[in-house]
mmCIF file of C-alpha atoms in Angstrom:
data_model
loop_
_atom_site.group_PDB
_atom_site.id
_atom_site.type_symbol
_atom_site.label_atom_id
_atom_site.label_comp_id
_atom_site.label_asym_id
_atom_site.label_seq_id
_atom_site.Cartn_x
_atom_site.Cartn_y
_atom_site.Cartn_z
ATOM 1 C CA ILE A 1 21.343 40.985 -99.900
ATOM 2 C CA ALA A 2 19.909 38.364 -101.517
ATOM 3 C CA GLY A 3 21.398 35.794 -99.522
ATOM 4 C CA PRO A 4 24.340 34.269 -97.472
ATOM 5 C CA LEU A 5 27.436 35.372 -99.371
ATOM 6 C CA SER A 6 28.575 32.266 -100.602
ATOM 7 C CA GLU A 7 32.171 31.748 -100.677
ATOM 8 C CA HIS A 8 34.284 30.513 -104.205
ATOM 9 C CA LYS A 9 31.309 31.618 -106.672
ATOM 10 C CA VAL A 10 32.591 34.358 -109.400
ATOM 11 C CA ILE A 11 30.127 36.513 -111.206
ATOM 12 C CA VAL A 12 30.894 37.624 -115.030
ATOM 13 C CA LEU A 13 29.516 41.126 -116.494
ATOM 14 C CA MET A 14 31.373 42.639 -119.617
ATOM 15 C CA LYS A 15 29.923 44.953 -121.744
ATOM 16 C CA GLU A 16 30.763 44.674 -125.343
ATOM 17 C CA SER A 17 31.180 46.159 -128.311
ATOM 18 C CA SER A 18 31.144 43.737 -131.475
ATOM 19 C CA PHE A 19 31.656 44.921 -135.160
ATOM 20 C CA THR A 20 29.381 42.086 -135.992
ATOM 21 C CA SER A 21 26.627 42.652 -133.635
ATOM 22 C CA ALA A 22 23.981 45.620 -133.866
ATOM 23 C CA PRO A 23 24.351 48.597 -130.939
ATOM 24 C CA LEU A 24 22.278 47.728 -127.823
ATOM 25 C CA SER A 25 19.841 50.002 -125.849
ATOM 26 C CA SER A 26 20.002 47.928 -122.883
ATOM 27 C CA PHE A 27 23.301 45.938 -121.024
ATOM 28 C CA TRP A 28 21.056 43.043 -120.229
ATOM 29 C CA ASP A 29 19.126 42.663 -123.672
ATOM 30 C CA VAL A 30 22.356 40.284 -124.622
ATOM 31 C CA VAL A 31 24.876 37.732 -123.307
ATOM 32 C CA PRO A 32 28.126 38.984 -124.904
ATOM 33 C CA ILE A 33 30.425 36.751 -126.327
ATOM 34 C CA SER A 34 33.648 37.629 -123.601
ATOM 35 C CA GLU A 35 31.194 37.134 -121.037
ATOM 36 C CA THR A 36 29.822 33.504 -121.831
ATOM 37 C CA GLN A 37 33.783 32.438 -123.059
ATOM 38 C CA LEU A 38 35.181 33.621 -119.430
ATOM 39 C CA ALA A 39 32.568 32.022 -117.138
ATOM 40 C CA LYS A 40 32.938 29.101 -119.690
ATOM 41 C CA ASN A 41 37.175 28.822 -118.832
ATOM 42 C CA PHE A 42 36.003 29.424 -115.242
ATOM 43 C CA LEU A 43 33.902 26.416 -114.687
ATOM 44 C CA GLU A 44 35.798 24.210 -116.615
ATOM 45 C CA SER A 45 38.527 25.068 -114.138
ATOM 46 C CA GLY A 46 35.936 24.511 -111.431
ATOM 47 C CA VAL A 47 34.875 27.185 -110.306
ATOM 48 C CA GLU A 48 31.223 27.880 -109.637
ATOM 49 C CA VAL A 49 29.860 30.804 -111.937
ATOM 50 C CA ILE A 50 26.829 32.958 -111.044
ATOM 51 C CA ASP A 51 24.646 32.989 -114.583
ATOM 52 C CA ARG A 52 23.588 36.964 -115.469
ATOM 53 C CA GLU A 53 19.824 36.106 -115.477
ATOM 54 C CA GLN A 54 19.663 35.028 -111.925
ATOM 55 C CA VAL A 55 21.076 38.661 -111.357
ATOM 56 C CA ARG A 56 19.145 40.632 -114.116
ATOM 57 C CA ASP A 57 15.928 41.531 -112.245
ATOM 58 C CA THR A 58 17.977 42.271 -108.806
ATOM 59 C CA ILE A 59 20.876 44.357 -110.133
ATOM 60 C CA PRO A 60 20.174 47.812 -112.000
ATOM 61 C CA GLU A 61 22.285 48.359 -114.971
ATOM 62 C CA SER A 62 22.979 51.782 -113.843
ATOM 63 C CA ILE A 63 24.942 49.745 -110.894
ATOM 64 C CA VAL A 64 27.085 47.749 -112.979
ATOM 65 C CA LEU A 65 27.926 50.116 -115.898
ATOM 66 C CA SER A 66 29.303 52.014 -112.698
ATOM 67 C CA ALA A 67 30.751 48.648 -111.817
ATOM 68 C CA ILE A 68 32.932 48.687 -115.180
ATOM 69 C CA LYS A 69 34.013 51.874 -114.962
ATOM 70 C CA GLY A 70 35.478 51.288 -111.898
ATOM 71 C CA ASN A 71 33.607 51.706 -109.117
ATOM 72 C CA VAL A 72 34.561 49.024 -106.861
ATOM 73 C CA GLU A 73 31.544 49.634 -103.696
ATOM 74 C CA ASP A 74 29.150 49.155 -106.974
ATOM 75 C CA ALA A 75 31.283 45.721 -107.346
ATOM 76 C CA ARG A 76 30.898 45.267 -104.244
ATOM 77 C CA ASN A 77 27.370 45.334 -104.315
ATOM 78 C CA ILE A 78 27.196 43.286 -107.632
ATOM 79 C CA GLY A 79 28.253 40.242 -105.977
ATOM 80 C CA LEU A 80 26.548 40.951 -102.337
ATOM 81 C CA LYS A 81 23.072 40.813 -104.417
ATOM 82 C CA ALA A 82 24.711 37.884 -106.199
ATOM 83 C CA GLY A 83 25.286 35.926 -103.531
ATOM 84 C CA ALA A 84 29.423 35.714 -105.193
ATOM 85 C CA ASP A 85 32.317 36.769 -103.351
ATOM 86 C CA ILE A 86 34.044 37.800 -106.719
ATOM 87 C CA VAL A 87 32.800 39.968 -109.274
ATOM 88 C CA ILE A 88 34.791 40.529 -112.741
ATOM 89 C CA VAL A 89 33.718 43.376 -114.456
ATOM 90 C CA GLY A 90 34.896 44.912 -117.700
ATOM 91 C CA THR A 91 34.667 45.707 -121.344
ATOM 92 C CA ALA A 92 35.471 43.793 -124.556
ATOM 93 C CA VAL A 93 36.078 45.281 -128.221
ATOM 94 C CA SER A 94 36.156 43.440 -131.444
ATOM 95 C CA LYS A 95 37.045 45.009 -135.030
ATOM 96 C CA LEU A 96 37.732 44.303 -138.161
ATOM 97 C CA LYS A 97 41.434 44.944 -138.546
ATOM 98 C CA LYS A 98 42.381 44.170 -142.441
ATOM 99 C CA ASN A 99 40.006 42.745 -145.132
ATOM 100 C CA ASN A 100 42.359 41.431 -147.538
ATOM 101 C CA GLU A 101 40.126 41.042 -150.719
ATOM 102 C CA LYS A 102 42.874 39.529 -153.019
ATOM 103 C CA GLU A 103 43.735 36.924 -150.750
ATOM 104 C CA GLY A 104 39.842 36.699 -149.480
ATOM 105 C CA THR A 105 40.766 36.633 -145.564
ATOM 106 C CA LYS A 106 39.458 38.606 -142.661
ATOM 107 C CA ILE A 107 42.010 40.218 -139.669
ATOM 108 C CA VAL A 108 40.061 40.607 -136.820
ATOM 109 C CA GLN A 109 40.910 41.806 -133.282
ATOM 110 C CA VAL A 110 39.666 41.597 -129.569
ATOM 111 C CA ASN A 111 40.293 43.173 -127.032
ATOM 112 C CA ILE A 112 38.819 42.425 -123.266
ATOM 113 C CA SER A 113 39.899 44.540 -119.684
ATOM 114 C CA VAL A 114 38.802 42.808 -116.433
ATOM 115 C CA LYS A 115 38.378 43.520 -113.225
ATOM 116 C CA ALA A 116 37.806 41.054 -110.292
ATOM 117 C CA VAL A 117 36.567 42.577 -107.360
ATOM 118 C CA SER A 118 36.338 41.120 -103.878
ATOM 119 C CA ALA A 119 32.683 41.468 -102.670
ATOM 120 C CA LEU A 120 33.720 41.038 -98.641
ATOM 121 C CA ASP A 121 36.284 43.890 -98.636
ATOM 122 C CA SER A 122 35.660 45.726 -101.905
ATOM 123 C CA SER A 123 39.265 45.144 -102.849
ATOM 124 C CA LEU A 124 40.801 44.659 -106.277
ATOM 125 C CA ILE A 125 42.024 41.286 -106.605
ATOM 126 C CA ALA A 126 43.200 41.570 -110.094
ATOM 127 C CA ALA A 127 43.341 43.339 -113.254
ATOM 128 C CA LYS A 128 44.428 43.093 -116.918
ATOM 129 C CA SER A 129 44.349 43.456 -120.633
ATOM 130 C CA ASP A 130 44.574 41.670 -123.423
ATOM 131 C CA PHE A 131 44.003 40.679 -126.784
ATOM 132 C CA ALA A 132 44.711 38.567 -129.806
ATOM 133 C CA THR A 133 44.313 38.888 -133.073
ATOM 134 C CA VAL A 134 43.093 36.499 -135.416
ATOM 135 C CA THR A 135 43.022 35.939 -139.300
ATOM 136 C CA SER A 136 40.467 33.802 -140.805
ATOM 137 C CA GLU A 137 37.892 33.535 -144.320
ATOM 138 C CA TYR A 138 35.059 34.336 -141.845
ATOM 139 C CA GLU A 139 34.577 37.635 -139.422
ATOM 140 C CA LEU A 140 32.057 36.083 -137.456
ATOM 141 C CA SER A 141 34.657 32.905 -137.052
ATOM 142 C CA ALA A 142 37.795 35.391 -136.871
ATOM 143 C CA GLU A 143 36.406 37.233 -133.934
ATOM 144 C CA LEU A 144 34.679 33.955 -131.991
ATOM 145 C CA GLU A 145 37.737 32.872 -132.576
ATOM 146 C CA ALA A 146 39.743 35.969 -130.934
ATOM 147 C CA PHE A 147 37.283 36.106 -128.098
ATOM 148 C CA ASP A 148 37.870 32.475 -127.159
ATOM 149 C CA VAL A 149 42.076 33.131 -127.356
ATOM 150 C CA THR A 150 42.030 36.536 -125.331
ATOM 151 C CA SER A 151 39.331 34.871 -121.993
ATOM 152 C CA HIS A 152 41.724 31.816 -122.288
ATOM 153 C CA LYS A 153 44.718 34.416 -121.476
ATOM 154 C CA LEU A 154 42.373 36.318 -118.998
ATOM 155 C CA ALA A 155 41.076 33.028 -117.436
ATOM 156 C CA ASP A 156 45.018 31.636 -117.037
ATOM 157 C CA PHE A 157 45.551 34.819 -115.252
ATOM 158 C CA LEU A 158 43.256 35.130 -113.439
ATOM 159 C CA LEU A 159 42.390 31.821 -111.965
ATOM 160 C CA PRO A 160 45.461 31.866 -109.729
ATOM 161 C CA SER A 161 44.732 35.209 -108.524
ATOM 162 C CA PHE A 162 41.273 33.444 -107.202
ATOM 163 C CA HIS A 163 42.895 30.905 -105.341
ATOM 164 C CA ARG A 164 45.431 33.136 -103.887
ATOM 165 C CA TYR A 165 42.893 35.318 -102.751
ATOM 166 C CA TRP A 166 40.664 31.988 -101.324
ATOM 167 C CA GLU A 167 43.432 30.109 -99.130
ATOM 168 C CA GLU A 168 44.042 33.820 -97.385
#
């Protein structure tokens, strides 16, 4: 264990598949858009977020991927090593739904699924999947906006769960 578990800290680790970026060899090679957006939403709400760079060298990729697949014990281990009492893991996928060449617009959909796990008692605090569909002239801007909208919806759902958990 890296240090004492501090209260009211979260870590967000997402596995993302984006149609606008190349496939990755390693989980740690890139910071996913969904992870950045969720962390930003939590920070704006006054929740302290531990950055993935702080744990990159202490947590094996296999443990993170196992936690993302639903292994609560591995999610707990991430929290203990990171010093976070809530671990948020999940997946995010973006895809081009429609390319309307006549109108010059692209329709992009983003799906994000997350689980919030208590590092203190290995329990699931909350879980949710959500999506957003955005139309834009440019694929990348549509994708970024869809990630932003979906992350916002998930943060709005998760934050009350965090506060209920911390009040217990």
